[in-house]
Coordinates of C-alpha atoms in Angstrom, one line a residue:
Chain A
M1 CA 0.5 13.7 -24.3
N2 CA -0.2 10.9 -26.7
T3 CA -3.9 10.4 -27.0
A4 CA -3.6 7.3 -29.1
Y5 CA -3.3 5.4 -25.8
N6 CA -5.6 5.1 -22.9
F7 CA -5.0 7.5 -20.0
A8 CA -2.2 5.9 -18.0
F9 CA -1.7 3.3 -20.7
F10 CA -3.8 0.6 -19.2
D11 CA -7.4 -0.3 -20.0
E12 CA -9.8 0.2 -17.0
G13 CA -10.1 -3.5 -16.4
S14 CA -6.4 -3.9 -15.8
K15 CA -6.3 -0.9 -13.5
R16 CA -9.2 -2.3 -11.5
E17 CA -7.4 -5.7 -11.0
I18 CA -4.2 -4.0 -9.8
R19 CA -6.2 -1.7 -7.6
R20 CA -8.1 -4.5 -5.9
A21 CA -4.8 -6.3 -5.2
T22 CA -3.3 -3.1 -3.9
L23 CA -6.1 -2.5 -1.4
K24 CA -5.7 -6.0 -0.1
A25 CA -2.0 -5.5 0.2
I26 CA -2.6 -2.3 2.3
A27 CA -5.0 -4.3 4.5
I28 CA -2.4 -7.0 5.2
P29 CA 0.9 -5.2 5.6
G30 CA 3.9 -7.2 4.2
Y31 CA 1.8 -10.0 2.6
Q32 CA 2.5 -10.6 -1.0
V33 CA -0.8 -10.4 -3.0
P34 CA -0.6 -12.1 -6.3
F35 CA -1.8 -10.1 -9.3
A36 CA -2.1 -10.6 -13.1
S37 CA 1.0 -8.7 -14.0
R38 CA 0.5 -7.1 -17.4
E39 CA 2.7 -7.2 -20.4
M40 CA 4.4 -3.8 -20.5
P41 CA 6.3 -1.9 -23.1
I42 CA 9.5 -2.3 -21.0
G43 CA 11.1 -5.6 -20.2
R44 CA 10.1 -7.6 -17.2
G45 CA 12.6 -7.1 -14.4
W46 CA 13.1 -3.4 -15.5
G47 CA 10.5 -1.9 -13.1
T48 CA 7.3 -3.3 -14.6
G49 CA 5.8 -3.9 -11.1
G50 CA 6.5 -0.4 -9.9
L51 CA 5.3 1.0 -13.2
Q52 CA 2.0 -0.9 -13.0
L53 CA 1.4 0.4 -9.5
T54 CA 2.2 3.9 -10.6
L55 CA -0.1 3.7 -13.6
S56 CA -3.0 2.3 -11.5
L57 CA -2.6 5.1 -9.0
I58 CA -1.9 8.2 -11.1
G59 CA -4.4 10.9 -11.9
K60 CA -4.2 14.2 -13.7
E61 CA -3.3 16.2 -10.7
D62 CA -0.3 14.0 -9.6
V63 CA 3.3 15.1 -9.8
L64 CA 5.6 12.2 -10.5
K65 CA 9.2 11.6 -9.6
V66 CA 11.1 8.5 -10.8
I67 CA 14.5 7.6 -9.5
D68 CA 16.8 4.7 -10.3
Q69 CA 19.5 4.0 -7.6
G70 CA 19.1 7.6 -6.4
S71 CA 19.4 9.1 -9.8
D72 CA 16.7 11.0 -11.6
E73 CA 18.5 10.9 -14.9
S74 CA 19.5 7.3 -15.5
V75 CA 18.1 5.6 -18.6
N76 CA 15.6 3.5 -16.7
A77 CA 14.2 6.4 -14.8
V78 CA 14.0 8.6 -17.8
S79 CA 12.2 5.9 -19.9
I80 CA 9.6 5.3 -17.2
K81 CA 9.0 9.0 -16.8
K82 CA 8.6 9.4 -20.5
L83 CA 6.1 6.6 -20.7
V84 CA 4.0 7.9 -17.9
S85 CA 4.0 11.5 -18.9
D86 CA 3.3 10.6 -22.6
T87 CA 0.2 8.6 -21.6
T88 CA -1.1 10.8 -18.8
G89 CA 0.3 14.4 -19.3
V90 CA 1.2 14.7 -15.6
Q91 CA 3.9 16.9 -14.3
I92 CA 7.3 15.4 -13.7
T93 CA 9.7 16.7 -11.0
D94 CA 13.1 16.0 -9.6
H95 CA 12.3 17.5 -6.2
T96 CA 11.3 14.9 -3.7
S97 CA 9.2 17.2 -1.6
R98 CA 7.1 18.3 -4.7
A99 CA 6.2 14.9 -5.9
T100 CA 2.9 13.1 -5.0
I101 CA 4.0 9.7 -6.4
I102 CA 7.7 8.7 -6.2
Q103 CA 8.6 5.5 -8.1
S104 CA 12.0 4.3 -7.0
R105 CA 14.4 1.5 -7.8
H106 CA 16.6 0.5 -4.8
R107 CA 16.5 3.7 -2.8
I108 CA 14.3 5.6 -0.4
P109 CA 15.0 9.3 -0.9
E110 CA 17.0 11.3 1.6
V111 CA 14.3 14.0 2.0
P112 CA 11.8 12.6 4.5
L113 CA 8.5 11.6 2.9
N114 CA 5.2 13.2 3.9
K115 CA 1.6 12.1 4.3
D116 CA 0.6 13.3 0.9
Q117 CA 3.1 11.1 -0.9
I118 CA 3.1 7.5 -2.1
L119 CA 6.4 5.7 -2.5
V120 CA 6.4 3.0 -5.1
L121 CA 9.3 0.6 -5.0
Q122 CA 10.3 -1.7 -7.8
V123 CA 11.0 -5.2 -6.6
P124 CA 13.0 -7.9 -8.5
L125 CA 12.6 -10.7 -5.9
P126 CA 9.7 -10.2 -3.6
E127 CA 10.1 -13.5 -1.7
P128 CA 12.5 -13.2 1.2
L129 CA 12.5 -17.0 1.7
R130 CA 13.3 -17.8 -1.9
Y131 CA 17.0 -18.1 -1.2
F132 CA 16.6 -21.3 0.7
E133 CA 13.2 -22.5 -0.5
P134 CA 12.7 -22.7 -4.3
S135 CA 9.0 -23.7 -4.2
E136 CA 6.4 -21.0 -4.2
H137 CA 3.9 -23.5 -2.8
E138 CA 6.2 -24.1 0.2
T139 CA 7.1 -20.4 0.8
K140 CA 3.4 -19.5 0.9
K141 CA 2.9 -22.3 3.5
L142 CA 5.9 -21.0 5.6
H143 CA 4.4 -17.4 5.5
A144 CA 1.0 -18.9 6.5
E145 CA 2.5 -20.6 9.5
K146 CA 4.8 -17.7 10.4
E147 CA 7.7 -20.3 10.1
Y148 CA 10.6 -18.0 9.6
S149 CA 13.5 -20.0 11.1
G150 CA 15.0 -20.3 7.6
A151 CA 15.3 -16.6 7.3
W152 CA 17.1 -16.3 10.6
L153 CA 19.2 -19.4 9.8
M154 CA 20.3 -17.7 6.6
L155 CA 21.6 -14.7 8.6
F156 CA 23.1 -17.1 11.2
E157 CA 25.1 -18.9 8.5
Q158 CA 26.4 -15.6 7.1
I159 CA 27.7 -14.8 10.6
M160 CA 29.3 -18.2 11.0
K161 CA 31.0 -17.9 7.6
Y162 CA 31.9 -14.3 7.4
G163 CA 31.6 -12.9 11.0
S164 CA 28.7 -10.6 10.2
M165 CA 25.5 -10.5 8.3
T166 CA 26.4 -10.0 4.6
T167 CA 23.2 -8.8 3.1
G168 CA 24.4 -5.8 1.1
A169 CA 20.9 -4.8 0.2
D170 CA 17.4 -6.3 0.6
H171 CA 18.0 -7.2 4.2
P172 CA 14.7 -8.9 5.3
V173 CA 12.4 -7.1 7.7
M174 CA 9.5 -8.1 9.9
V175 CA 6.4 -6.2 9.2
H176 CA 3.8 -5.5 11.9
D177 CA 5.2 -8.5 13.9
R178 CA 3.7 -10.9 11.3
Y179 CA 5.3 -11.1 7.9
V180 CA 8.9 -11.3 6.9
M181 CA 9.2 -9.1 3.9
A182 CA 11.9 -8.3 1.3
P183 CA 12.1 -4.5 1.4
S184 CA 13.4 -4.6 -2.2
P185 CA 17.1 -4.1 -2.8
I186 CA 17.4 -0.8 -0.8
P187 CA 20.7 -0.5 1.0
R188 CA 20.5 -1.5 4.7
F189 CA 21.0 2.3 5.3
D190 CA 17.4 2.8 4.1
N191 CA 15.8 0.0 6.1
S192 CA 15.2 2.2 9.2
K193 CA 13.4 4.8 7.0
M194 CA 10.7 2.2 6.4
N195 CA 9.9 2.0 10.1
E196 CA 6.9 4.3 11.0
N197 CA 7.3 6.2 7.8
E198 CA 4.8 8.9 7.2
A199 CA 4.1 7.9 3.6
L200 CA 2.4 4.9 2.2
I201 CA 5.0 2.5 0.6
L202 CA 3.8 0.2 -2.2
L203 CA 6.1 -2.5 -3.6
G204 CA 5.5 -4.1 -7.0
A205 CA 7.2 -7.1 -8.6
G206 CA 6.1 -7.3 -12.2
R207 CA 8.0 -10.5 -13.2
E208 CA 7.1 -12.3 -10.0
K209 CA 3.5 -10.9 -10.2
K210 CA 3.3 -9.7 -6.6
I211 CA 2.1 -6.5 -4.9
Y212 CA 2.7 -5.8 -1.2
A213 CA 2.5 -2.7 1.0
V214 CA 3.7 -1.0 4.1
P215 CA 1.1 1.4 5.3
P216 CA 2.2 4.6 7.1
F217 CA 3.2 4.3 10.7
T218 CA 3.8 0.6 10.5
K219 CA 6.4 -1.2 12.6
I220 CA 9.2 -2.5 10.5
V221 CA 12.1 -4.4 12.2
S222 CA 15.2 -5.6 10.4
L223 CA 15.9 -9.2 11.3
D224 CA 18.9 -9.5 13.6
F225 CA 20.3 -11.2 16.7
E226 CA 20.8 -9.9 20.2
D227 CA 24.5 -10.3 20.0
Y228 CA 24.7 -9.3 16.3
P229 CA 22.5 -6.3 16.0
F230 CA 21.4 -5.0 12.6
E231 CA 23.6 -2.2 11.3
G232 CA 23.1 0.0 8.3
E233 CA 26.1 1.1 6.1
S234 CA 28.2 3.6 8.0
F235 CA 29.8 6.6 6.5
D236 CA 31.4 8.0 9.6
G237 CA 33.9 10.7 8.9
K238 CA 33.0 10.8 5.2
C239 CA 31.0 13.5 3.3
C240 CA 29.9 14.3 -0.2
R241 CA 32.6 15.8 -2.3
L242 CA 30.1 18.1 -4.0
C243 CA 27.7 19.3 -1.3
G244 CA 29.5 18.3 1.8
S245 CA 26.5 16.4 3.3
E246 CA 27.1 13.9 6.1
G247 CA 24.8 11.2 7.3
V248 CA 23.4 10.4 3.9
F249 CA 24.0 7.4 1.7
L250 CA 27.2 8.0 -0.2
D251 CA 28.6 6.4 -3.4
E252 CA 32.3 5.4 -3.2
L253 CA 34.1 6.5 -6.4
I254 CA 37.7 6.3 -7.5
D255 CA 39.4 9.0 -9.5
E256 CA 41.2 6.9 -12.2
A257 CA 43.9 9.5 -12.9
T258 CA 45.0 9.9 -9.3
G259 CA 43.7 6.7 -7.7
E260 CA 42.1 8.7 -5.0
T261 CA 38.9 7.5 -3.4
Y262 CA 36.1 10.1 -3.0
Y263 CA 32.4 10.1 -1.9
Q264 CA 29.3 11.6 -3.5
C265 CA 25.6 11.7 -2.5
N266 CA 23.8 8.7 -4.1
D267 CA 20.5 10.8 -4.1
T268 CA 21.4 13.2 -6.9
S269 CA 18.4 15.5 -6.6
Y270 CA 19.1 15.9 -2.8
C271 CA 22.7 16.8 -3.6
C272 CA 21.6 19.3 -6.3
E273 CA 19.1 21.0 -3.9
I274 CA 21.8 21.4 -1.3
L275 CA 24.2 22.8 -3.8
N276 CA 21.6 25.3 -5.2
E277 CA 20.8 26.5 -1.7
V278 CA 24.5 27.1 -1.0
E279 CA 24.8 29.0 -4.3
K280 CA 21.7 31.1 -3.6
A281 CA 23.0 32.0 -0.2
G282 CA 26.4 32.9 -1.7
V283 CA 24.9 35.2 -4.3
N284 CA 22.8 37.0 -1.8
Chain B
M1 CA -24.4 9.7 -16.1
K2 CA -21.8 12.5 -16.3
L3 CA -19.3 10.4 -14.4
D4 CA -16.0 10.0 -16.2
I5 CA -15.1 6.3 -15.6
V6 CA -11.4 7.0 -16.1
H7 CA -10.7 10.1 -14.1
D8 CA -13.5 10.2 -11.5
L9 CA -13.1 6.6 -10.6
Q10 CA -9.3 7.1 -10.3
S11 CA -10.1 9.8 -7.8
V12 CA -12.5 7.5 -5.9
Y13 CA -9.8 4.9 -5.8
R14 CA -7.1 7.3 -4.5
K15 CA -9.5 8.3 -1.7
L16 CA -10.1 4.7 -0.9
V17 CA -6.3 4.1 -0.8
D18 CA -5.8 7.1 1.5
S19 CA -8.6 6.0 3.9
T20 CA -7.5 2.4 3.9
S21 CA -3.8 3.2 4.5
R22 CA -4.7 5.7 7.2
P23 CA -7.8 4.2 9.0
G24 CA -9.8 6.9 10.7
L25 CA -9.1 9.4 7.8
I26 CA -12.5 10.3 6.5
S27 CA -12.6 11.0 2.7
D28 CA -15.2 12.9 0.9
L29 CA -16.7 11.3 -2.2
G30 CA -19.2 14.2 -2.6
K31 CA -17.7 15.6 -5.8
E32 CA -17.8 12.3 -7.6
A33 CA -21.2 11.2 -6.1
A34 CA -22.8 14.4 -7.5
L35 CA -21.8 13.3 -11.0
L36 CA -24.1 10.3 -10.8
D37 CA -27.7 11.1 -11.9
G38 CA -30.0 11.4 -8.9
K39 CA -31.0 8.4 -6.9
N40 CA -30.9 5.2 -8.8
A41 CA -33.9 2.9 -9.0
A42 CA -32.3 0.1 -6.8
G43 CA -31.9 2.1 -3.6
C44 CA -28.1 2.2 -3.5
S45 CA -26.5 5.5 -2.5
N46 CA -24.4 7.2 -5.0
S47 CA -21.2 6.7 -3.0
M48 CA -21.9 3.0 -2.8
L49 CA -22.4 2.8 -6.6
L50 CA -19.1 4.7 -7.0
L51 CA -17.3 2.0 -5.0
A52 CA -19.0 -0.8 -7.0
L53 CA -17.9 0.9 -10.2
T54 CA -14.4 1.3 -8.9
L55 CA -13.9 -2.3 -7.7
L56 CA -16.3 -4.6 -9.5
D57 CA -16.0 -6.3 -12.9
P58 CA -16.8 -9.8 -14.2
E59 CA -13.7 -11.3 -12.4
V60 CA -15.3 -10.8 -8.9
T61 CA -18.5 -11.7 -7.1
F62 CA -20.7 -9.7 -4.7
K63 CA -23.8 -9.8 -2.6
V64 CA -26.2 -7.1 -1.5
Y65 CA -28.1 -6.9 1.8
G66 CA -31.1 -4.6 1.8
S67 CA -34.9 -4.4 1.7
D68 CA -34.9 -4.9 -2.1
A69 CA -31.5 -6.6 -2.4
E70 CA -32.5 -8.3 -5.7
A71 CA -33.1 -5.1 -7.5
A72 CA -29.8 -3.7 -6.2
E73 CA -28.0 -6.8 -7.3
K74 CA -29.5 -6.6 -10.7
E75 CA -28.5 -2.9 -11.0
I76 CA -24.9 -3.5 -9.9
N77 CA -24.7 -6.6 -12.2
Q78 CA -25.9 -4.5 -15.2
L79 CA -23.4 -1.7 -14.4
T80 CA -20.3 -3.9 -13.7
F81 CA -21.1 -7.4 -15.0
A82 CA -20.0 -8.8 -11.7
K83 CA -22.0 -11.8 -10.5
A84 CA -24.2 -11.9 -7.5
V85 CA -23.6 -15.0 -5.3
Q86 CA -24.1 -16.3 -1.7
A87 CA -22.6 -14.3 1.1
D88 CA -19.9 -16.7 2.0
Q89 CA -18.6 -16.9 -1.6
A90 CA -18.8 -13.1 -2.3
D91 CA -15.7 -11.0 -2.7
Y92 CA -17.7 -7.8 -1.9
L93 CA -20.7 -7.5 0.4
F94 CA -22.8 -4.4 0.1
I95 CA -25.1 -3.4 3.0
L96 CA -27.7 -0.8 2.2
E97 CA -29.0 1.5 4.9
D98 CA -32.5 0.0 4.8
A99 CA -31.1 -3.5 5.5
G100 CA -32.2 -3.3 9.1
A101 CA -30.3 -3.6 12.4
G102 CA -28.0 -6.6 12.9
T103 CA -27.4 -7.1 9.1
L104 CA -23.8 -5.9 9.4
D105 CA -23.3 -8.5 12.2
E106 CA -24.7 -11.1 10.0
A107 CA -22.6 -10.1 7.0
I108 CA -19.4 -10.1 9.1
E109 CA -20.3 -13.5 10.4
N110 CA -21.0 -14.9 6.9
A111 CA -18.2 -13.2 5.0
N112 CA -15.3 -15.2 3.6
P113 CA -12.3 -14.5 5.9
G114 CA -9.7 -16.0 3.5
T115 CA -7.2 -18.6 4.6
F116 CA -3.8 -18.5 6.2
V117 CA -2.2 -19.3 2.9
N118 CA -4.4 -16.9 0.9
P119 CA -5.6 -14.2 3.3
H120 CA -6.2 -11.9 0.2
K121 CA -9.1 -14.0 -0.8
S122 CA -11.2 -12.6 2.0
A123 CA -14.2 -10.4 1.5
L124 CA -14.6 -6.6 1.7
I125 CA -17.8 -5.4 3.3
I126 CA -19.1 -2.0 2.2
A127 CA -21.8 -0.6 4.4
E128 CA -24.0 2.5 4.4
T129 CA -24.4 4.1 7.8
G130 CA -25.7 7.3 9.4
A131 CA -23.2 10.1 9.8
I132 CA -19.5 9.5 10.0
S133 CA -17.4 12.3 11.5
A134 CA -14.2 12.9 13.5
G135 CA -14.9 12.4 17.2
E136 CA -13.9 10.4 20.2
C137 CA -16.6 7.6 20.3
L138 CA -14.4 4.9 18.7
L139 CA -10.7 4.9 19.2
L140 CA -8.7 3.3 16.5
K141 CA -5.2 1.9 16.7
G142 CA -3.0 -0.1 14.3
P143 CA -0.9 0.3 11.2
G144 CA -1.6 3.6 9.4
I145 CA -2.3 5.4 12.7
Q146 CA 0.5 7.2 14.5
T147 CA -0.7 6.7 18.0
S148 CA -4.5 6.6 18.0
T149 CA -7.3 8.4 16.3
G150 CA -11.0 8.9 17.1
I151 CA -14.1 8.7 15.0
K152 CA -17.8 9.1 15.5
M153 CA -20.3 6.9 13.7
D154 CA -24.0 6.4 13.9
L155 CA -24.2 2.6 13.9
I156 CA -25.8 0.3 16.4
G157 CA -25.3 -3.4 16.9
N158 CA -22.6 -5.6 18.0
W159 CA -20.5 -5.2 14.9
I160 CA -17.4 -4.2 16.7
E161 CA -17.5 -7.4 18.8
R162 CA -18.4 -9.6 15.7
R163 CA -15.6 -8.0 13.7
K164 CA -13.1 -8.6 16.5
E165 CA -14.1 -12.3 16.6
K166 CA -13.9 -12.6 12.9
N167 CA -10.5 -11.0 12.7
R168 CA -9.1 -12.9 15.7
E169 CA -6.8 -15.1 13.7
Y170 CA -4.9 -12.5 11.8
P171 CA -4.1 -12.4 8.8
T172 CA -7.5 -13.9 8.0
G173 CA -10.4 -11.6 8.5
V174 CA -12.6 -9.1 6.7
D175 CA -12.1 -5.5 5.8
L176 CA -14.8 -2.9 6.3
V177 CA -15.6 0.3 4.4
F178 CA -18.4 2.6 5.5
V179 CA -20.1 5.4 3.6
D180 CA -22.6 7.8 5.0
R181 CA -25.4 9.9 3.4
N182 CA -23.1 12.8 3.0
H183 CA -20.7 10.6 1.0
Q184 CA -18.1 10.5 3.7
L185 CA -15.9 7.4 3.5
L186 CA -14.2 5.5 6.3
S187 CA -12.2 2.4 5.9
L188 CA -11.3 -0.1 8.7
P189 CA -8.9 -2.8 7.4
R190 CA -8.5 -5.9 9.5
T191 CA -5.4 -4.6 11.2
T192 CA -7.2 -1.7 12.9
Q193 CA -8.2 -2.3 16.5
I194 CA -11.3 -0.5 17.6
A195 CA -12.1 0.4 21.2
L196 CA -15.3 1.9 22.5
N197 CA -14.5 5.2 24.3
R198 CA -17.0 5.1 27.1
E199 CA -17.3 8.5 28.8
E200 CA -18.8 7.0 32.0
E201 CA -15.9 4.6 32.4
R202 CA -13.4 7.4 31.9
E203 CA -15.0 9.5 34.5
W204 CA -15.2 6.6 36.9
V205 CA -11.5 5.9 36.5
M206 CA -10.6 9.5 37.0

C-alpha cells in the first residue's frame, strides 16, 4: 500500500460529496443525480465514474473484484485494481462470490449476486434519451414529466427499419415504473439480471458527471412492445468450448487457421471456476 | 475524540448505504458511537453526530430542532463548517429527542421536497427516537424490500400520514433516517410505503 496518498485516493471532502449523491440516487431509483466528478489518474471515459463510486465506498475489510467485459485480466480492469489496492491495501479477488464490491464494465457476472455485495457499473452515456435529444436541459424536463414517447419511438423506428429492436447493448429499462434508465452497455442478456436483483447496483458516469442506482429488489422492465417483446441474446444449442457451460453469455470467436466458429464464456472467472471444479472432481 | 474520520466514517456511510438500500434493515452504529467522547455539550446523541460528520461540510446546509437547537447548531457548525439555515432551505434537518411531540410532523411539512426536474435537491431528515427494533408494528414495502418487512419504533405523532402527504408526488419528497438511544439506525427513503399494522383490525378481519 502506498501511504503517500490518502486512503482510497480521495480527500474526505470528495468522498462526502460522492456519498451524498449516492444516497440520493438510492432514494430515487433510476434518477441520475449530478455530482462533481473528480479528475482521476485515468482518462475520463475509462471507468472514472465507477472508480469514484468504488473509492467512496471501499473500506479496509472489503474484497474487490474488477472486470472489464467479463474479463478480470484486461488492461483496464488490472489498472483499476492496482490503483485501488495501492491506495487502500484491500484484498483483490477474481471469485465473484468472494467479493464485497464488484466494479464492472459492461457485464453483470454470471454468478448470482448476494445481499452482501455491491455491483458498481461504469457508464459511458447515462442519458437514455440523448440519442434523440441533445440538450441536457430538455432531457431533464422529459424525465421530470415522465415523457418517454421518444424512447419508445426510437425502438419503433428500429423495428420499422430493420424488423427488430437493434439495441445491441444498453437497451433502455424502466425503473420502479418511473424513470427510463440506461443500464450501461451491458448486453441485453444481462438486463433481466437487474430485475429484483439481491445486490445493490450503483452506476457511475465520470465524464457525464452522473450517479444513479438500482436498489435491491427493484422492478426493472426492459422497454418493448406487446407484439415485439424484448429478447436477450440467445445462445441456443451453443456451449462454451472450454467448460461446456450453456445458458451463459458467450463470445463468438473464429479460429483463423481453420475458419471454424467457436464459443467461449465471456465471464472468464466463471469459466475458470467451472473448469477447476471439473479438474478437482477428475483428480479425486 | 478517538474517532478516525477516514475509516470510522466510511463504516458509518456503508451502514447508511445498507439501511437506505434495504429499508427496514436496522444497522448498529454502536461501535463508532462509542469512539466519540461521552455526551457532547449540545445534547446531540453520538449517532446523530456521526451522521452529521459523515454527510455535512461547507457545501451543504442544515437545521436542528430541539430544546436548545442553537447550541446544537453551533456545535455541528464548528465540527463540520456546514451552515445553519431556515428549515425550508436546509439540506439536512436534525431532530433531537427533546424537541417535543409533533416536531417531526412540522419538519416533514417544512422540509424542501425538491422539484420534478431536480428531486435530488430535497432534504434528508435525521431524527432521534425511542427504541427501534425488528417487529410487526409498521409494515414496509417498496424498492429494497423483497415482499414486505416489519419494524417496531417508539414514535408518536402523525408523521406517517404527513410523510405520505409530502411524498405524494413522487419523485419529489423527503427521506427519513432514524437513530435510537442504542445507536440503531433505520432509513426510510421516499420510495418506501409504510402501513400501520393494527392488531385489532387484523383480528376483526379474521
